[in-house]
Coordinates of C-alpha atoms and ligand atoms in Angstrom, one line a residue:
X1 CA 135.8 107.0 91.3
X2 CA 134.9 105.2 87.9
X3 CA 136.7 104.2 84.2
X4 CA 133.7 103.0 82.2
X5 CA 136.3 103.1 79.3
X6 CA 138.0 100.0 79.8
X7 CA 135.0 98.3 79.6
X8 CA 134.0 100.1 76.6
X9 CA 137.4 99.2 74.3
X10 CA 137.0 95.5 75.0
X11 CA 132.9 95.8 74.2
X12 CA 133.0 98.4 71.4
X13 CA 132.6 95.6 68.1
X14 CA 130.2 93.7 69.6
X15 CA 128.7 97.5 70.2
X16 CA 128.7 99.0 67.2
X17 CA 127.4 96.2 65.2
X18 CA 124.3 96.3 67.3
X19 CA 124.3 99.5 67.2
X20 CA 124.6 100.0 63.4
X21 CA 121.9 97.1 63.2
X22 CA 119.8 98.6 65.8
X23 CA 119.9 101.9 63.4
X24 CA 119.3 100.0 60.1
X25 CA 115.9 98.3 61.1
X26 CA 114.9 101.1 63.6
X27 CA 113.8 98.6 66.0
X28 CA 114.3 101.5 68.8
X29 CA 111.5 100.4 71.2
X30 CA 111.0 96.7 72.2
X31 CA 113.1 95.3 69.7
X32 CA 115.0 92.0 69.4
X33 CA 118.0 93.1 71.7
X34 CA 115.5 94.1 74.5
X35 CA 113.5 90.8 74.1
X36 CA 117.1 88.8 74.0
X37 CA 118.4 90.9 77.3
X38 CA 115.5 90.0 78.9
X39 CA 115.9 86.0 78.5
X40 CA 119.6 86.7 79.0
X41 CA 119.2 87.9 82.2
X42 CA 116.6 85.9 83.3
X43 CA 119.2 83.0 82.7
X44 CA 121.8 84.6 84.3
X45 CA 119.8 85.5 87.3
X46 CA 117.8 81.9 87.4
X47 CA 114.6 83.6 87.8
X48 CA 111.6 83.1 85.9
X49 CA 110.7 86.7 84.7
X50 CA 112.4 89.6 84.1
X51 CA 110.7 92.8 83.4
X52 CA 112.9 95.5 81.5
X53 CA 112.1 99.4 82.4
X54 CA 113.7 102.7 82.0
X55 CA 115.6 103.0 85.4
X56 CA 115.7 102.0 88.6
X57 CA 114.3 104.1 90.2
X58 CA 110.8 103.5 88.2
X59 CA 112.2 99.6 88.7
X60 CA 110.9 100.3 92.4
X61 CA 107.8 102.1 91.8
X62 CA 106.7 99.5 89.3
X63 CA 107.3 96.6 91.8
X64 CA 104.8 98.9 94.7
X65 CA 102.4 99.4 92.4
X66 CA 102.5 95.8 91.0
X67 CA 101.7 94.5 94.4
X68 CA 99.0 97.1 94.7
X69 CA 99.8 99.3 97.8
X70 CA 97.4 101.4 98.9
X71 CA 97.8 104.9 99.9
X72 CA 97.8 104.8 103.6
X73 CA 100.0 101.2 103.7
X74 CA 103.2 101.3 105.7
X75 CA 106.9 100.1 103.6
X76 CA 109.7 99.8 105.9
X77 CA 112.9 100.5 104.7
X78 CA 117.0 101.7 105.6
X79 CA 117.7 105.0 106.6
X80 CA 121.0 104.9 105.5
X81 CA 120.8 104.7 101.3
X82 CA 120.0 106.6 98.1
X83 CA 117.0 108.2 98.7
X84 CA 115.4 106.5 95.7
X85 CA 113.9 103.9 97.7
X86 CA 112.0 106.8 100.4
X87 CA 111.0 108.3 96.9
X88 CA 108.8 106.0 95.5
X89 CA 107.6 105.1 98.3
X90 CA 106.4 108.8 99.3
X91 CA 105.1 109.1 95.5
X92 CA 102.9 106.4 95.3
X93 CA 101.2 108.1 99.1
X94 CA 102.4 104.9 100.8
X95 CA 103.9 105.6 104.4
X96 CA 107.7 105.4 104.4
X97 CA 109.0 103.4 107.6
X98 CA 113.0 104.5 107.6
X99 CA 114.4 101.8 110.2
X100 CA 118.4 102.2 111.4
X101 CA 120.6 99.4 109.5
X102 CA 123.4 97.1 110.8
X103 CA 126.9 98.7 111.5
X104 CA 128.9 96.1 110.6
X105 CA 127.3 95.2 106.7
X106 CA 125.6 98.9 106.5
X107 CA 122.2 97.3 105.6
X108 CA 118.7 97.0 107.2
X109 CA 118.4 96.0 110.9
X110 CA 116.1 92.6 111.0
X111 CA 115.9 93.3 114.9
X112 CA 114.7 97.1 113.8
X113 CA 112.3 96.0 111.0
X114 CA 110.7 94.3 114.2
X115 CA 110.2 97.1 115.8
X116 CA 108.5 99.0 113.2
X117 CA 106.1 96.5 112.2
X118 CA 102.2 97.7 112.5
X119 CA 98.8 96.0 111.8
X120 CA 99.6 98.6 108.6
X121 CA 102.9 97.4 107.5
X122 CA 102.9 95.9 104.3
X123 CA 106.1 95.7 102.5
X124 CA 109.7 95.9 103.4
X125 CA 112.4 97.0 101.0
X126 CA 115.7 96.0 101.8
X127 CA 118.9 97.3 99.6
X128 CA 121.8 95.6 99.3
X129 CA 123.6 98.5 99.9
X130 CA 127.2 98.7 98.3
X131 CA 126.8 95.3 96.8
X132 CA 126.2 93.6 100.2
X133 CA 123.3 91.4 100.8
X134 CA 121.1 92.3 103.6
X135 CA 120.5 89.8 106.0
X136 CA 117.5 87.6 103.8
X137 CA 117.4 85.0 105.9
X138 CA 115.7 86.8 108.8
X139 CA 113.7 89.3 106.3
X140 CA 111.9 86.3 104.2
X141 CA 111.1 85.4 108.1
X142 CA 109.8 88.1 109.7
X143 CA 107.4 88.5 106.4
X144 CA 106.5 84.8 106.5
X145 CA 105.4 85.9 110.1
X146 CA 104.0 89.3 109.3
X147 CA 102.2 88.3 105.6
X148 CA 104.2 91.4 104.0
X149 CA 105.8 91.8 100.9
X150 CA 110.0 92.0 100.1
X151 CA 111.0 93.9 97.2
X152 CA 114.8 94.1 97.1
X153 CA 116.7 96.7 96.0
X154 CA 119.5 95.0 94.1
X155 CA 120.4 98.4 92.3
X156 CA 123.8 98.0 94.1
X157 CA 124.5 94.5 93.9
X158 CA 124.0 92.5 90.6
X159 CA 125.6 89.5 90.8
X160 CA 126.2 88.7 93.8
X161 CA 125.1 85.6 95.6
X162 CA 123.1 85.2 99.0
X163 CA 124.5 82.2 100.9
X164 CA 120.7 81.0 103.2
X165 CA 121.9 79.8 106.2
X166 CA 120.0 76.2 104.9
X167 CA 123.2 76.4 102.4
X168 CA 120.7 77.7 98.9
X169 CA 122.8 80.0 96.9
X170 CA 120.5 82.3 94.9
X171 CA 121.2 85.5 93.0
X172 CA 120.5 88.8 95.4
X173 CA 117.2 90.4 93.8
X174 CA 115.5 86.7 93.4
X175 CA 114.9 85.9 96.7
X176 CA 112.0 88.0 97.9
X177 CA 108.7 88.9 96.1
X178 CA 110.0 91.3 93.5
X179 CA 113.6 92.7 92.7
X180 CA 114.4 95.8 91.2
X181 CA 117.6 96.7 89.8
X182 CA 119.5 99.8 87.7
X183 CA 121.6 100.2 84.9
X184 CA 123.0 103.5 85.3
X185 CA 126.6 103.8 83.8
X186 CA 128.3 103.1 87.2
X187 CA 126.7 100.3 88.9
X188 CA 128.1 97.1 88.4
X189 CA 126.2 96.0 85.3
X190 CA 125.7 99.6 83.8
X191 CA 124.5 100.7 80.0
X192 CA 125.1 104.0 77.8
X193 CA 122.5 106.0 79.5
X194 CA 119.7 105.5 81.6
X195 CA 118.0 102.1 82.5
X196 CA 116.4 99.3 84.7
X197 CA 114.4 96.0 85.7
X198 CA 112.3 93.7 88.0
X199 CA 112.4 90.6 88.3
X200 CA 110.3 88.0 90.0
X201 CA 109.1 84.2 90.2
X202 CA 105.7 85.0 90.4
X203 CA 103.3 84.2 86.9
X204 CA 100.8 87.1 88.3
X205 CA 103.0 89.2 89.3
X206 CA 105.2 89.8 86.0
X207 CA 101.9 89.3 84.0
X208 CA 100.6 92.7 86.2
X209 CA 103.2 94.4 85.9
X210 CA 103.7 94.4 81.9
X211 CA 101.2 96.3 81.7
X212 CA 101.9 98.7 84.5
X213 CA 105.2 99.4 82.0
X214 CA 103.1 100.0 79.3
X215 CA 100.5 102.4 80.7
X216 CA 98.4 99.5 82.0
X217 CA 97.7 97.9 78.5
X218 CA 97.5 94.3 78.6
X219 CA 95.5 94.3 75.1
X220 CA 96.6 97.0 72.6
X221 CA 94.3 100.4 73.7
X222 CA 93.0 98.5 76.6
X223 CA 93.6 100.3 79.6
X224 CA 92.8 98.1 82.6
X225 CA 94.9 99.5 85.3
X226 CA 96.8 103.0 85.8
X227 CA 100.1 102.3 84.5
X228 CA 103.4 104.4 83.9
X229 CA 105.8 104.8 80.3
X230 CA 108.5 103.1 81.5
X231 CA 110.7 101.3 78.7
X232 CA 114.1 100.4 78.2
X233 CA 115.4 101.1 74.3
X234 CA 116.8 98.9 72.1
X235 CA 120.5 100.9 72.2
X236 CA 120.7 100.6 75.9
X237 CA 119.7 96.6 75.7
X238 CA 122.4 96.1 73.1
X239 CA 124.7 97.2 75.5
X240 CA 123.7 95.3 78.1
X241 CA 124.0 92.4 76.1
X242 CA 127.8 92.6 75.3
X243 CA 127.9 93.6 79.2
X244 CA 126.3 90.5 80.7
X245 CA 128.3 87.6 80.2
X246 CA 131.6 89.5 81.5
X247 CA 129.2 90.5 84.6
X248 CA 131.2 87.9 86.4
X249 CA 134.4 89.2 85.7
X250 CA 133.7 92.2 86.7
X251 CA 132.5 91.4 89.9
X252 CA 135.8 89.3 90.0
X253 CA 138.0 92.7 89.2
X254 CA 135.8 94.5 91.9
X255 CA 137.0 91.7 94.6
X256 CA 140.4 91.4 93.6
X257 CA 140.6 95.4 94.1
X258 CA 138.5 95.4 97.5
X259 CA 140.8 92.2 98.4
X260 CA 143.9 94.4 98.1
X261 CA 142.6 97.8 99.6
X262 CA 141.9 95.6 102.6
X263 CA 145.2 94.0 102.5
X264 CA 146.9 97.6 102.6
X265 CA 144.7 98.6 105.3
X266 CA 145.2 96.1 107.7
X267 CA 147.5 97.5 110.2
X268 CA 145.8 101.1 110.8
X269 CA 143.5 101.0 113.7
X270 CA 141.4 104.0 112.4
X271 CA 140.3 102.4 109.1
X272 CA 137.7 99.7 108.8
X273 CA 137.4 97.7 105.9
X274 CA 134.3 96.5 104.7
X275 CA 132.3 93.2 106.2
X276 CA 133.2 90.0 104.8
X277 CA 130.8 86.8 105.7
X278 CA 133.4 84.5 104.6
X279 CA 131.9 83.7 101.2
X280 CA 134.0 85.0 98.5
X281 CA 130.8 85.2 95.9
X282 CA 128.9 87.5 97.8
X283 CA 130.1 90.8 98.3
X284 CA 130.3 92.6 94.9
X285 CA 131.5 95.9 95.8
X286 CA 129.7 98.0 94.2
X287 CA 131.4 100.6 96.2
X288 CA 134.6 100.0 98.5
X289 CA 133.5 102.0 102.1
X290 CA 135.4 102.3 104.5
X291 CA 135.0 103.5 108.1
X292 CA 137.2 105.9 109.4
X293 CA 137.3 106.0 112.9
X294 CA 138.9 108.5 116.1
X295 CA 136.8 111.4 114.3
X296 CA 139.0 111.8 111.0
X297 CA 136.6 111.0 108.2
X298 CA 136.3 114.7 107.5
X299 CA 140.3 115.2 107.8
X300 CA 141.1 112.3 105.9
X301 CA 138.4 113.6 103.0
X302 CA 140.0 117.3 102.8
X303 CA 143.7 115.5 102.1
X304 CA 142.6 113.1 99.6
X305 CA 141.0 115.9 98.0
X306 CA 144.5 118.1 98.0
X307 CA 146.6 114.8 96.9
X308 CA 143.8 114.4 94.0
X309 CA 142.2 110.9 95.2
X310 CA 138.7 110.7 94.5
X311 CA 136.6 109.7 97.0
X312 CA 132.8 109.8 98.2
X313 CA 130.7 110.0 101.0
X314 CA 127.4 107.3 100.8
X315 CA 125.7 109.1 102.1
X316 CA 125.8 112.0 104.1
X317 CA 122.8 112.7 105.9
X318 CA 120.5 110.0 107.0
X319 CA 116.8 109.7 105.2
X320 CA 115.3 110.4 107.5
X321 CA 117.2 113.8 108.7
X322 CA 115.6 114.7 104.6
X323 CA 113.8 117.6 104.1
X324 CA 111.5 115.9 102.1
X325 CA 111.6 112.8 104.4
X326 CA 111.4 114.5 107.8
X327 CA 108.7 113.1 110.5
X328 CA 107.7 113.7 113.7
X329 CA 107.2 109.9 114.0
X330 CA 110.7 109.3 113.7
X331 CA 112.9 109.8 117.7
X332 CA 116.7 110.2 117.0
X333 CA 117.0 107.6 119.6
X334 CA 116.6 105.2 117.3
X335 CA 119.0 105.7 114.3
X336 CA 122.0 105.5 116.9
X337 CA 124.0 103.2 113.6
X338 CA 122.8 105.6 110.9
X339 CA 123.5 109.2 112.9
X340 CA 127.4 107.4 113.5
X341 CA 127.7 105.7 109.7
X342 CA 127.4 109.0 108.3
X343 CA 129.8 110.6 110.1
X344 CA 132.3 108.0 109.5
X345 CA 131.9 106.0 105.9
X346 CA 134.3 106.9 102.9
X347 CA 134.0 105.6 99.9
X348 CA 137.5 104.9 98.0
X349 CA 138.1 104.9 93.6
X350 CA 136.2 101.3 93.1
X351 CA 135.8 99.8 89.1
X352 CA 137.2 96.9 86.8
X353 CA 140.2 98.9 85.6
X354 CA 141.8 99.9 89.1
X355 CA 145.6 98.6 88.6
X356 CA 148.0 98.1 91.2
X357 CA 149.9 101.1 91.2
X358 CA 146.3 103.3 91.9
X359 CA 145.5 101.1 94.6
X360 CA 149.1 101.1 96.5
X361 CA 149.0 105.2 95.5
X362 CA 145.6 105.3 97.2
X363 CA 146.7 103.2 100.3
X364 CA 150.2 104.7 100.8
X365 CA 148.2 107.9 100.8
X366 CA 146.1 106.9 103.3
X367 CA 148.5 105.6 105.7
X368 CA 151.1 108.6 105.6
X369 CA 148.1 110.6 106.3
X370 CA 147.6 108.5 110.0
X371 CA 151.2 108.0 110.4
X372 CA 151.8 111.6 110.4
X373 CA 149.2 112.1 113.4
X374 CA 149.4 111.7 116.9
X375 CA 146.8 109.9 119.0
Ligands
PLP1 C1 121.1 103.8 91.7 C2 120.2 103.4 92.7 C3 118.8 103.5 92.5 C4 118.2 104.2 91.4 O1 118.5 103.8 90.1 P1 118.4 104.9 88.9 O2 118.5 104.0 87.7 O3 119.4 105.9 89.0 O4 117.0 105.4 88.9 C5 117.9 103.0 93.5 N1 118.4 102.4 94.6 C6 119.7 102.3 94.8 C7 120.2 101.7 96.1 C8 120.6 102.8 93.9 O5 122.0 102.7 94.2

């Protein structure tokens, strides 16, 4: 599904003289490459503060508990994702909302956010599931209306820019209170091991938060607020370094792939490629899903596995179908997109070092496999 090493042999001097450095001055924790990373990034992304942390995952935790939610306070966010998102959200005792997504871009229903909203709604977490934005337009709207909070979960989609329907182009993950994003080897901007971010535009909000990373010290021994451990190393930053100024190239590869997957798929009427808006910068494929159609997802899984074609299936089971997430709140009669997505997505081999020859081996694959049914 993934080559990291590509990456690596055009990185691996710029690597291994941080590294070496790195391992000369033992500046392991908060050194210079984590303090550079984070203006780096903060460049990259045009945002005003970026708040380095050990993974994504605590990337979302840290942004609930920077915007102090309460026990008891309702977060509304996709059933169909990585249940990351429901996890923090359970953790911190907040009330996870899981609201169906869109079928077409895979990502949280605006119209079903609606629905959900309560005089205890608080938050809503949108993902920008495969490296799609969700629909931010109508989100940043409905919590204008509604006084809540947006953190995005840009975990998937770093990089990519949301086009408002005014005509702003901003980075996805700067648009709503708080972003959180990962760098776990595979996502699009990935390091050596684990590690993650937030970012925001608000003063207060990244000053709070700096101490929540640092077990809620904001003067050495201080301990004003209950905080979490939550750092990224120096190692990992150095990677991230040499990583983030080909970020855009890689994006670039991922399109150019996803461009000619959906070229080869064209003509078979069971296989959906993925949304496009019409904006070429958007979409940064963090994974290439398809939708297979007529009932053959499951078929078309067990003969990519005989031919040795990797595939996945993002996801499997909706949230809220969880054990750990199940609710009698929650009425089956209103996940209709997420009960069919899962039944249907597959995910095909998606990186920066897919050449020409996978790709056509993958499609050809594909289509002797509905050629040689009958419908
Ligand atoms: C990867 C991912 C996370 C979690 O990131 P980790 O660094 O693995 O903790 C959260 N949300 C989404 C959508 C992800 O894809």
């Amino acid at each position: 599904m993934v080559d990291l090493q590509g990456q690596y042999d055009a990185i691996k001097d710029d690597i291994n003289i941080s590294f070496e450095e790195i391992l000369q001055t033992s500046a392991f924790i908060n050194g210079p490459e984590v303090q550079g990373f984070q203006r780096n990034l903060e460049n990259y992304l045009g945002v005003k503060h970026v708040i380095p942390c050990a993974n994504g995952t605590d990337a979302l935790q840290i942004a609930m508990m920077g915007l102090n939610l309460k026990p008891g306070d309702e977060v509304i966010t996709a059933d169909f994702t990585f249940a990351a998102t429901v996890e923090v959200i359970a953790l911190l005792q907040l009330t996870p909302v899981l609201v169906d997504v869109d079928p077409d871009t895979f990502n949280i229903s605006a119209e079903a956010i609606r629905k959900a909203i309560t005089p205890k709604t608080k938050a809503i977490v949108p993902v920008h599931l495969f490296g799609q934005p969700a629909d931010m337009d109508e989100i940043m709207k409905i919590a204008r209306e509604h006084n809540l909070y947006v953190i995005e979960d840009n975990a998937q989609a770093i990089g990519g820019n949301f086009h408002s329907k005014s005509g702003e182009i901003q980075k996805t993950g700067t648009l709503g209170d708080i972003g959180a994003t990962s760098f776990f080897p595979s996502k699009n901007l990935g390091c050596y091991g684990d590690g993650g971010a937030v970012f925001t535009n608000n003063d207060a909000l990244a000053h709070s938060i700096r101490g929540i990373v640092n077990h809620g010290m904001y003067e050495r021994y201080h301990h004003d607020v209950v905080g979490v451990n939550s750092r990224l190393d120096s190692l990992q930053a150095a990677v991230l370094n040499a990583k983030l100024p080909k970020l855009d190239e890689y994006n670039t590869a991922r399109r150019t792939a996803a461009t000619k997957y959906d070229k080869a798929f064209v003509e078979i009427p069971q296989v959906v490629t993925p949304y496009r808006n019409g904006k070429e910068d958007t979409h940064v494929y963090h994974q290439y899903t398809l939708k297979i159609k007529g009932g053959e997802r499951d078929a078309l899984a067990k003969y990519l596995q005989e031919k040795g074609i990797p595939f996945g299936v993002y996801y499997p089971i909706p949230l809220h179908k969880q054990k750990a997430y199940v609710d009698d709140r929650y009425n089956e009669a209103d996940f209709p997109v997420t009960n069919q997505l899962v039944q249907e997505v597959l995910s095909l081999p998606m990186h920066t070092e897919l050449d020409d020859e996978q790709i056509n081996f993958i499609a050809t694959s594909i289509k002797d496999f509905f050629k040689n049914k009958v419908f």
